[in-house]
Amino acid sequence: MRRKVTIVGAGNVGATTAHWLAQKGLADIVLVDIVEGVPQGKALDLMQALPVEKSDVSVIGANDYSDTSDSDIAVITAGFPRKPGMSRDDLVRMNAEIVGEATREIVRHSPACILIVVTNPLDAMCEVARRVSDFPRERVLGMAGVLDSARFSTFVAKELGVSVNNVHAFVLGGHGDQMVPLPRYSTVAGIPITELLDKATIDRLVDRTAKGGGEIVNLLKSGSAYYAPARSISEMVDSILNDKHQILPCAAYLQGEYGIRDLFVGVPCQLGAIGLEKIIEIKLTPEEQAALQKSAEAVEALVKSLPQEVSQKA
Ligand code: APR
């Protein structure tokens, strides 16, 4: 039997994730959204691309969760973007409600699934999904690090004029401006970029990566990035469904790793059939540890601002 992936939110990120998954033939897909017709329409359009692609997976669109039963993975992209005039706390409250409700429904229909949270603010939304699902940490992950390291890799490859295939970027910490890049572990054909680029150049590329989401928002005017986020999600899904044991930077619930406890923070994770198999811990310099701690404190502050009612278990 083919594997099954539910994607909640059939907006830009959700629909593009469905596109990548279908193209790779990774799983049957159910797209769920509150807007009537949109998930159904996008699913039908995508299905009609698949004879040309020669992919036999099924893509269904729905406004409820009845078709999502027994999904292996559920990806949560549902939420609102931050609008002008909206405070960060308003956004947290609104998206926490959406992510909480989506998690409750997913758990009811797929109690054994693995959750991949994408809705921002990412690390706090992971905590909502963890509390509501009551899943062990192996089965609640957040997507941010694959995207941040892909952005960093893009800029490093362009700067050096080398293939992206040769670049391996290493980032820790929260998403976007909370990112903690580790240039000494970021390599080109195995050579640390600190040997290939001067500090000022690395700082410039790091800064552009940390502001990578904002750069795209400014260009698009309305909406935010979706091609790279969606491809990053599909990499995590592939590693889990195909039990690849790939090490990917993901938001995971730390239990003392890197000196952090009971918080979702981006760290290198080994992903396989059970979800999170292992967190890879590396020795950090005092500056890197301080940056990661600062990132964790920002996550903690957001988690503290979560409304109590969203924590109600499924
Ligand atoms: N249940 C299901 N879908 C919902 C719900 C809900 N309760 N509430 C909102 N949605 C849907 C919207 O109808 C919309 O189709 O979520 C979708 C969000 O899509 P977009 O607005 O296009 O946003 P997108 O660019 O896909 O980003 C989604 O991912 O990267 C993050 O910051 C981004 O938090 C945002 C999320």
mmCIF file of C-alpha atoms and ligand atoms in Angstrom:
data_model
loop_
_atom_site.group_PDB
_atom_site.id
_atom_site.type_symbol
_atom_site.label_atom_id
_atom_site.label_comp_id
_atom_site.label_asym_id
_atom_site.label_seq_id
_atom_site.Cartn_x
_atom_site.Cartn_y
_atom_site.Cartn_z
ATOM 1 C CA MET A 1 0.000 0.000 0.000
ATOM 2 C CA ARG A 2 1.208 3.481 -0.816
ATOM 3 C CA ARG A 3 2.013 5.794 2.071
ATOM 4 C CA LYS A 4 -0.244 8.718 2.910
ATOM 5 C CA VAL A 5 0.563 12.333 3.686
ATOM 6 C CA THR A 6 -1.981 14.920 4.841
ATOM 7 C CA ILE A 7 -1.188 18.560 4.227
ATOM 8 C CA VAL A 8 -3.254 21.039 6.238
ATOM 9 C CA GLY A 9 -3.448 24.391 4.470
ATOM 10 C CA ALA A 10 -3.784 24.365 0.683
ATOM 11 C CA GLY A 11 -2.205 27.791 0.274
ATOM 12 C CA ASN A 12 1.126 28.477 -1.382
ATOM 13 C CA VAL A 13 3.309 26.326 0.857
ATOM 14 C CA GLY A 14 0.794 23.480 1.246
ATOM 15 C CA ALA A 15 -0.077 23.193 -2.438
ATOM 16 C CA THR A 16 3.552 23.452 -3.543
ATOM 17 C CA THR A 17 4.481 20.736 -1.044
ATOM 18 C CA ALA A 18 1.791 18.548 -2.602
ATOM 19 C CA HIS A 19 3.352 19.300 -5.981
ATOM 20 C CA TRP A 20 6.838 18.162 -4.918
ATOM 21 C CA LEU A 21 5.529 15.048 -3.148
ATOM 22 C CA ALA A 22 3.357 14.047 -6.106
ATOM 23 C CA GLN A 23 6.136 14.650 -8.590
ATOM 24 C CA LYS A 24 8.438 12.414 -6.586
ATOM 25 C CA GLY A 25 5.642 9.816 -6.244
ATOM 26 C CA LEU A 26 6.324 9.739 -2.512
ATOM 27 C CA ALA A 27 2.796 9.232 -1.173
ATOM 28 C CA ASP A 28 -0.922 9.635 -1.682
ATOM 29 C CA ILE A 29 -1.821 13.143 -0.627
ATOM 30 C CA VAL A 30 -4.805 14.739 1.111
ATOM 31 C CA LEU A 31 -4.941 18.535 1.021
ATOM 32 C CA VAL A 32 -7.173 20.079 3.705
ATOM 33 C CA ASP A 33 -8.218 23.729 3.842
ATOM 34 C CA ILE A 34 -11.118 25.702 5.306
ATOM 35 C CA VAL A 35 -11.816 27.516 2.042
ATOM 36 C CA GLU A 36 -14.391 25.560 0.078
ATOM 37 C CA GLY A 37 -13.305 24.463 -3.374
ATOM 38 C CA VAL A 38 -9.661 25.517 -3.110
ATOM 39 C CA PRO A 39 -8.154 22.221 -1.875
ATOM 40 C CA GLN A 40 -10.440 20.272 -4.222
ATOM 41 C CA GLY A 41 -9.529 22.462 -7.201
ATOM 42 C CA LYS A 42 -5.789 22.367 -6.546
ATOM 43 C CA ALA A 43 -5.893 18.600 -5.945
ATOM 44 C CA LEU A 44 -7.749 18.020 -9.209
ATOM 45 C CA ASP A 45 -5.369 20.242 -11.162
ATOM 46 C CA LEU A 46 -2.369 18.437 -9.671
ATOM 47 C CA MET A 47 -3.914 14.998 -10.354
ATOM 48 C CA GLN A 48 -4.316 15.989 -13.988
ATOM 49 C CA ALA A 49 -0.597 16.769 -14.217
ATOM 50 C CA LEU A 50 0.343 13.287 -13.049
ATOM 51 C CA PRO A 51 -0.419 11.269 -16.231
ATOM 52 C CA VAL A 52 2.116 13.516 -17.960
ATOM 53 C CA GLU A 53 4.526 13.080 -15.053
ATOM 54 C CA LYS A 54 3.750 9.326 -15.011
ATOM 55 C CA SER A 55 3.137 9.386 -11.277
ATOM 56 C CA ASP A 56 0.301 7.214 -9.955
ATOM 57 C CA VAL A 57 -0.223 8.830 -6.569
ATOM 58 C CA SER A 58 -3.668 10.122 -5.660
ATOM 59 C CA VAL A 59 -4.303 13.719 -4.601
ATOM 60 C CA ILE A 60 -7.560 14.558 -2.793
ATOM 61 C CA GLY A 61 -8.771 17.952 -1.620
ATOM 62 C CA ALA A 62 -11.124 18.311 1.358
ATOM 63 C CA ASN A 63 -12.644 20.728 3.852
ATOM 64 C CA ASP A 64 -12.725 18.179 6.661
ATOM 65 C CA TYR A 65 -10.477 15.441 7.953
ATOM 66 C CA SER A 66 -12.481 12.314 7.090
ATOM 67 C CA ASP A 67 -10.226 11.450 4.143
ATOM 68 C CA THR A 68 -7.048 11.922 6.187
ATOM 69 C CA SER A 69 -7.429 8.751 8.299
ATOM 70 C CA ASP A 70 -4.283 6.713 8.879
ATOM 71 C CA SER A 71 -1.900 9.218 7.379
ATOM 72 C CA ASP A 72 1.763 8.393 7.941
ATOM 73 C CA ILE A 73 2.708 12.073 8.068
ATOM 74 C CA ALA A 74 0.700 15.263 8.560
ATOM 75 C CA VAL A 75 2.235 18.553 7.489
ATOM 76 C CA ILE A 76 0.673 21.662 9.059
ATOM 77 C CA THR A 77 0.985 24.804 6.936
ATOM 78 C CA ALA A 78 -2.383 26.340 7.837
ATOM 79 C CA GLY A 79 -2.264 29.818 9.260
ATOM 80 C CA PHE A 80 -2.331 33.510 8.614
ATOM 81 C CA PRO A 81 0.607 35.631 7.561
ATOM 82 C CA ARG A 82 1.467 38.618 9.731
ATOM 83 C CA LYS A 83 -0.342 41.660 8.374
ATOM 84 C CA PRO A 84 0.552 45.332 8.868
ATOM 85 C CA GLY A 85 -0.639 46.490 12.271
ATOM 86 C CA MET A 86 -0.771 42.979 13.711
ATOM 87 C CA SER A 87 1.483 42.392 16.693
ATOM 88 C CA ARG A 88 3.596 39.278 17.018
ATOM 89 C CA ASP A 89 1.394 38.215 19.938
ATOM 90 C CA ASP A 90 -1.764 38.578 17.813
ATOM 91 C CA LEU A 91 -0.194 36.349 15.178
ATOM 92 C CA VAL A 92 0.837 33.794 17.800
ATOM 93 C CA ARG A 93 -2.684 33.700 19.222
ATOM 94 C CA MET A 94 -4.394 33.320 15.851
ATOM 95 C CA ASN A 95 -2.025 30.724 14.451
ATOM 96 C CA ALA A 96 -1.888 28.803 17.740
ATOM 97 C CA GLU A 97 -5.646 28.376 17.502
ATOM 98 C CA ILE A 98 -5.428 27.136 13.916
ATOM 99 C CA VAL A 99 -2.506 24.791 14.587
ATOM 100 C CA GLY A 100 -4.198 23.513 17.765
ATOM 101 C CA GLU A 101 -7.421 22.741 15.942
ATOM 102 C CA ALA A 102 -5.600 21.100 13.011
ATOM 103 C CA THR A 103 -3.536 18.963 15.401
ATOM 104 C CA ARG A 104 -6.643 17.831 17.297
ATOM 105 C CA GLU A 105 -8.310 16.708 14.069
ATOM 106 C CA ILE A 106 -5.187 15.010 12.741
ATOM 107 C CA VAL A 107 -4.654 13.080 15.974
ATOM 108 C CA ARG A 108 -8.269 11.941 15.965
ATOM 109 C CA HIS A 109 -7.904 10.464 12.474
ATOM 110 C CA SER A 110 -4.227 9.464 12.440
ATOM 111 C CA PRO A 111 -3.088 8.753 16.021
ATOM 112 C CA ALA A 112 0.164 7.131 14.854
ATOM 113 C CA CYS A 113 1.281 9.798 12.400
ATOM 114 C CA ILE A 114 4.358 11.999 12.458
ATOM 115 C CA LEU A 115 3.678 15.750 12.584
ATOM 116 C CA ILE A 116 5.729 18.238 10.604
ATOM 117 C CA VAL A 117 4.861 21.796 11.587
ATOM 118 C CA VAL A 118 5.551 24.652 9.170
ATOM 119 C CA THR A 119 3.240 27.479 10.308
ATOM 120 C CA ASN A 120 5.056 30.474 11.783
ATOM 121 C CA PRO A 121 6.193 31.426 14.350
ATOM 122 C CA LEU A 122 7.588 27.959 13.854
ATOM 123 C CA ASP A 123 9.130 26.923 17.138
ATOM 124 C CA ALA A 124 6.118 28.092 19.174
ATOM 125 C CA MET A 125 3.688 26.371 16.775
ATOM 126 C CA CYS A 126 5.667 23.125 17.216
ATOM 127 C CA GLU A 127 5.053 23.428 20.949
ATOM 128 C CA VAL A 128 1.303 23.848 20.347
ATOM 129 C CA ALA A 129 1.281 20.691 18.199
ATOM 130 C CA ARG A 130 3.295 18.778 20.810
ATOM 131 C CA ARG A 131 1.021 19.794 23.705
ATOM 132 C CA VAL A 132 -2.214 19.151 21.848
ATOM 133 C CA SER A 133 -1.119 15.841 20.286
ATOM 134 C CA ASP A 134 0.699 14.607 23.396
ATOM 135 C CA PHE A 135 2.947 12.745 20.934
ATOM 136 C CA PRO A 136 6.476 11.791 21.964
ATOM 137 C CA ARG A 137 9.150 14.100 20.606
ATOM 138 C CA GLU A 138 10.089 11.556 17.923
ATOM 139 C CA ARG A 139 6.812 12.400 16.186
ATOM 140 C CA VAL A 140 6.715 16.216 16.325
ATOM 141 C CA LEU A 141 9.165 18.121 14.158
ATOM 142 C CA GLY A 142 9.346 21.595 12.672
ATOM 143 C CA MET A 143 10.610 22.598 9.251
ATOM 144 C CA ALA A 144 12.942 25.593 9.200
ATOM 145 C CA GLY A 145 16.565 24.494 9.188
ATOM 146 C CA VAL A 146 16.479 22.705 5.842
ATOM 147 C CA LEU A 147 15.183 25.940 4.330
ATOM 148 C CA ASP A 148 17.670 28.188 6.127
ATOM 149 C CA SER A 149 20.609 25.972 5.161
ATOM 150 C CA ALA A 150 19.360 25.771 1.550
ATOM 151 C CA ARG A 151 19.251 29.564 1.437
ATOM 152 C CA PHE A 152 22.767 29.792 2.859
ATOM 153 C CA SER A 153 23.994 27.151 0.365
ATOM 154 C CA THR A 154 22.482 29.120 -2.524
ATOM 155 C CA PHE A 155 24.386 32.268 -1.566
ATOM 156 C CA VAL A 156 27.679 30.427 -0.882
ATOM 157 C CA ALA A 157 27.500 28.608 -4.243
ATOM 158 C CA LYS A 158 26.777 31.858 -6.092
ATOM 159 C CA GLU A 159 29.560 33.723 -4.297
ATOM 160 C CA LEU A 160 32.159 31.066 -5.153
ATOM 161 C CA GLY A 161 30.745 30.161 -8.574
ATOM 162 C CA VAL A 162 30.565 26.463 -7.627
ATOM 163 C CA SER A 163 27.831 23.857 -7.934
ATOM 164 C CA VAL A 164 25.255 23.797 -5.149
ATOM 165 C CA ASN A 165 26.006 20.059 -5.076
ATOM 166 C CA ASN A 166 29.352 20.845 -3.470
ATOM 167 C CA VAL A 167 27.950 23.085 -0.749
ATOM 168 C CA HIS A 168 26.849 21.849 2.639
ATOM 169 C CA ALA A 169 25.599 24.531 5.007
ATOM 170 C CA PHE A 170 25.179 24.011 8.738
ATOM 171 C CA VAL A 171 22.716 26.081 10.771
ATOM 172 C CA LEU A 172 21.278 25.802 14.269
ATOM 173 C CA GLY A 173 18.706 27.755 16.266
ATOM 174 C CA GLY A 174 15.363 29.297 15.464
ATOM 175 C CA HIS A 175 14.047 30.283 12.070
ATOM 176 C CA GLY A 176 15.082 33.407 10.159
ATOM 177 C CA ASP A 177 16.661 36.119 12.279
ATOM 178 C CA GLN A 178 17.025 33.648 15.163
ATOM 179 C CA MET A 179 19.208 31.404 12.995
ATOM 180 C CA VAL A 180 22.680 30.485 14.256
ATOM 181 C CA PRO A 181 24.866 29.680 11.250
ATOM 182 C CA LEU A 182 28.031 27.669 11.825
ATOM 183 C CA PRO A 183 30.464 28.724 9.070
ATOM 184 C CA ARG A 184 33.254 26.447 10.329
ATOM 185 C CA TYR A 185 30.988 23.427 9.722
ATOM 186 C CA SER A 186 29.651 24.785 6.424
ATOM 187 C CA THR A 187 31.697 23.296 3.639
ATOM 188 C CA VAL A 188 32.374 23.328 -0.084
ATOM 189 C CA ALA A 189 33.561 19.895 -1.246
ATOM 190 C CA GLY A 190 34.510 19.198 2.373
ATOM 191 C CA ILE A 191 36.493 22.446 2.794
ATOM 192 C CA PRO A 192 35.152 24.791 5.531
ATOM 193 C CA ILE A 193 33.971 28.050 3.972
ATOM 194 C CA THR A 194 36.142 29.875 6.502
ATOM 195 C CA GLU A 195 39.086 28.709 4.319
ATOM 196 C CA LEU A 196 37.485 30.008 1.128
ATOM 197 C CA LEU A 197 35.772 33.281 2.036
ATOM 198 C CA ASP A 198 36.821 36.192 4.240
ATOM 199 C CA LYS A 199 34.865 37.039 7.391
ATOM 200 C CA ALA A 200 33.169 40.105 5.914
ATOM 201 C CA THR A 201 31.835 38.054 2.991
ATOM 202 C CA ILE A 202 30.625 35.254 5.267
ATOM 203 C CA ASP A 203 28.903 37.814 7.531
ATOM 204 C CA ARG A 204 27.179 39.330 4.487
ATOM 205 C CA LEU A 205 25.923 35.919 3.303
ATOM 206 C CA VAL A 206 24.803 34.975 6.819
ATOM 207 C CA ASP A 207 22.911 38.238 7.162
ATOM 208 C CA ARG A 208 21.185 37.737 3.796
ATOM 209 C CA THR A 209 20.235 34.183 4.828
ATOM 210 C CA ALA A 210 18.806 35.290 8.179
ATOM 211 C CA LYS A 211 16.722 37.923 6.363
ATOM 212 C CA GLY A 212 15.997 35.547 3.467
ATOM 213 C CA GLY A 213 12.269 35.279 4.132
ATOM 214 C CA GLY A 214 11.866 39.050 4.422
ATOM 215 C CA GLU A 215 13.742 39.658 1.166
ATOM 216 C CA ILE A 216 11.194 37.515 -0.666
ATOM 217 C CA VAL A 217 8.205 39.107 1.122
ATOM 218 C CA ASN A 218 9.462 42.547 0.028
ATOM 219 C CA LEU A 219 9.695 41.410 -3.572
ATOM 220 C CA LEU A 220 6.352 39.600 -3.671
ATOM 221 C CA LYS A 221 4.534 42.442 -1.830
ATOM 222 C CA SER A 222 1.816 40.026 -0.755
ATOM 223 C CA GLY A 223 2.561 36.513 0.431
ATOM 224 C CA SER A 224 5.808 34.854 1.398
ATOM 225 C CA ALA A 225 8.242 32.245 0.083
ATOM 226 C CA TYR A 226 6.928 28.848 -0.898
ATOM 227 C CA TYR A 227 9.062 27.001 -3.453
ATOM 228 C CA ALA A 228 12.054 26.516 -1.170
ATOM 229 C CA PRO A 229 9.966 25.917 1.990
ATOM 230 C CA ALA A 230 7.897 23.292 0.162
ATOM 231 C CA ARG A 231 10.957 21.515 -1.264
ATOM 232 C CA SER A 232 12.470 21.510 2.226
ATOM 233 C CA ILE A 233 9.344 19.864 3.648
ATOM 234 C CA SER A 234 9.455 17.192 0.952
ATOM 235 C CA GLU A 235 13.055 16.369 1.924
ATOM 236 C CA MET A 236 11.966 15.665 5.506
ATOM 237 C CA VAL A 237 9.003 13.603 4.281
ATOM 238 C CA ASP A 238 11.267 11.586 1.965
ATOM 239 C CA SER A 239 13.741 10.837 4.745
ATOM 240 C CA ILE A 240 10.949 9.607 7.037
ATOM 241 C CA LEU A 241 8.888 7.619 4.526
ATOM 242 C CA ASN A 242 11.954 5.977 3.013
ATOM 243 C CA ASP A 243 13.697 5.479 6.374
ATOM 244 C CA LYS A 244 16.768 7.205 5.005
ATOM 245 C CA HIS A 245 18.430 8.200 8.298
ATOM 246 C CA GLN A 246 19.311 11.528 6.721
ATOM 247 C CA ILE A 247 20.709 14.198 9.015
ATOM 248 C CA LEU A 248 18.728 17.381 8.434
ATOM 249 C CA PRO A 249 18.443 20.528 10.527
ATOM 250 C CA CYS A 250 14.945 20.526 12.049
ATOM 251 C CA ALA A 251 13.150 22.052 15.005
ATOM 252 C CA ALA A 252 13.105 19.331 17.679
ATOM 253 C CA TYR A 253 11.995 19.250 21.322
ATOM 254 C CA LEU A 254 15.238 19.402 23.238
ATOM 255 C CA GLN A 255 15.669 17.477 26.454
ATOM 256 C CA GLY A 256 19.013 18.787 27.641
ATOM 257 C CA GLU A 257 20.827 18.683 24.312
ATOM 258 C CA TYR A 258 22.919 21.810 23.800
ATOM 259 C CA GLY A 259 22.064 22.715 27.413
ATOM 260 C CA ILE A 260 18.427 23.438 26.471
ATOM 261 C CA ARG A 261 15.383 21.694 27.928
ATOM 262 C CA ASP A 262 11.655 21.552 27.048
ATOM 263 C CA LEU A 263 11.885 23.831 24.019
ATOM 264 C CA PHE A 264 11.791 23.410 20.248
ATOM 265 C CA VAL A 265 15.029 24.671 18.747
ATOM 266 C CA GLY A 266 16.650 23.942 15.383
ATOM 267 C CA VAL A 267 19.350 21.246 15.659
ATOM 268 C CA PRO A 268 20.766 18.539 13.370
ATOM 269 C CA CYS A 269 18.316 15.632 13.454
ATOM 270 C CA GLN A 270 18.567 12.142 12.022
ATOM 271 C CA LEU A 271 15.225 11.343 10.397
ATOM 272 C CA GLY A 272 13.958 7.842 9.666
ATOM 273 C CA ALA A 273 10.783 5.758 9.811
ATOM 274 C CA ILE A 274 10.116 6.585 13.486
ATOM 275 C CA GLY A 275 10.559 10.298 12.822
ATOM 276 C CA LEU A 276 13.296 11.790 14.979
ATOM 277 C CA GLU A 277 15.889 9.028 15.466
ATOM 278 C CA LYS A 278 18.678 11.031 16.985
ATOM 279 C CA ILE A 279 19.786 14.579 17.722
ATOM 280 C CA ILE A 280 23.376 15.160 16.706
ATOM 281 C CA GLU A 281 25.246 17.197 19.300
ATOM 282 C CA ILE A 282 28.417 18.992 18.390
ATOM 283 C CA LYS A 283 30.747 21.038 20.548
ATOM 284 C CA LEU A 284 30.079 24.750 20.165
ATOM 285 C CA THR A 285 32.396 27.670 20.793
ATOM 286 C CA PRO A 286 31.274 29.980 23.648
ATOM 287 C CA GLU A 287 30.044 32.529 21.044
ATOM 288 C CA GLU A 288 28.003 29.900 19.169
ATOM 289 C CA GLN A 289 26.561 28.554 22.431
ATOM 290 C CA ALA A 290 25.605 32.096 23.484
ATOM 291 C CA ALA A 291 23.880 32.717 20.123
ATOM 292 C CA LEU A 292 21.968 29.439 20.442
ATOM 293 C CA GLN A 293 20.968 30.317 24.003
ATOM 294 C CA LYS A 294 19.671 33.699 22.797
ATOM 295 C CA SER A 295 17.691 31.936 20.093
ATOM 296 C CA ALA A 296 16.229 29.546 22.699
ATOM 297 C CA GLU A 297 15.274 32.473 24.953
ATOM 298 C CA ALA A 298 13.323 34.053 22.097
ATOM 299 C CA VAL A 299 11.438 30.757 21.599
ATOM 300 C CA GLU A 300 10.775 30.554 25.346
ATOM 301 C CA ALA A 301 9.291 34.059 25.383
ATOM 302 C CA LEU A 302 6.923 33.154 22.538
ATOM 303 C CA VAL A 303 5.923 29.873 24.179
ATOM 304 C CA LYS A 304 5.107 31.774 27.386
ATOM 305 C CA SER A 305 2.759 33.992 25.384
ATOM 306 C CA LEU A 306 0.765 31.006 24.096
ATOM 307 C CA PRO A 307 -2.882 31.098 25.178
ATOM 308 C CA GLN A 308 -3.689 28.373 27.731
ATOM 309 C CA GLU A 309 -6.748 27.073 25.903
ATOM 310 C CA VAL A 310 -4.765 25.837 22.890
ATOM 311 C CA SER A 311 -2.927 23.404 25.135
ATOM 312 C CA GLN A 312 -6.011 21.277 25.629
ATOM 313 C CA LYS A 313 -5.072 17.780 24.564
ATOM 314 C CA ALA A 314 -6.698 16.028 21.624
HETATM 315 N N1 APR B 1 -7.698 24.816 8.633
HETATM 316 C C1 APR B 1 -7.212 24.565 7.413
HETATM 317 N N2 APR B 1 -6.652 25.522 6.641
HETATM 318 C C2 APR B 1 -6.607 26.776 7.117
HETATM 319 C C3 APR B 1 -7.119 27.105 8.399
HETATM 320 C C4 APR B 1 -7.686 26.064 9.171
HETATM 321 N N3 APR B 1 -8.196 26.284 10.376
HETATM 322 N N4 APR B 1 -6.935 28.435 8.585
HETATM 323 C C5 APR B 1 -6.334 28.924 7.487
HETATM 324 N N5 APR B 1 -6.125 27.911 6.593
HETATM 325 C C6 APR B 1 -5.529 27.971 5.271
HETATM 326 C C7 APR B 1 -5.889 29.231 4.472
HETATM 327 O O1 APR B 1 -7.206 29.135 3.929
HETATM 328 C C8 APR B 1 -4.797 29.222 3.394
HETATM 329 O O2 APR B 1 -5.213 28.532 2.228
HETATM 330 O O3 APR B 1 -4.106 28.029 5.351
HETATM 331 C C9 APR B 1 -3.637 28.466 4.074
HETATM 332 C C10 APR B 1 -2.394 29.310 4.253
HETATM 333 O O4 APR B 1 -1.897 29.565 2.984
HETATM 334 P P1 APR B 1 -1.189 30.925 2.551
HETATM 335 O O5 APR B 1 -1.943 32.084 3.108
HETATM 336 O O6 APR B 1 -0.936 30.858 1.078
HETATM 337 O O7 APR B 1 0.191 30.891 3.348
HETATM 338 P P2 APR B 1 1.503 30.089 2.917
HETATM 339 O O8 APR B 1 2.372 30.970 2.098
HETATM 340 O O9 APR B 1 1.139 28.763 2.391
HETATM 341 O O10 APR B 1 2.218 29.936 4.338
HETATM 342 C C11 APR B 1 1.667 29.092 5.323
HETATM 343 O O11 APR B 1 3.780 28.518 6.274
HETATM 344 O O12 APR B 1 5.932 29.261 5.898
HETATM 345 C C12 APR B 1 4.804 29.384 6.699
HETATM 346 O O13 APR B 1 4.862 31.688 7.476
HETATM 347 C C13 APR B 1 4.188 30.765 6.655
HETATM 348 O O14 APR B 1 2.760 30.446 8.535
HETATM 349 C C14 APR B 1 2.804 30.490 7.132
HETATM 350 C C15 APR B 1 2.537 29.094 6.568
#
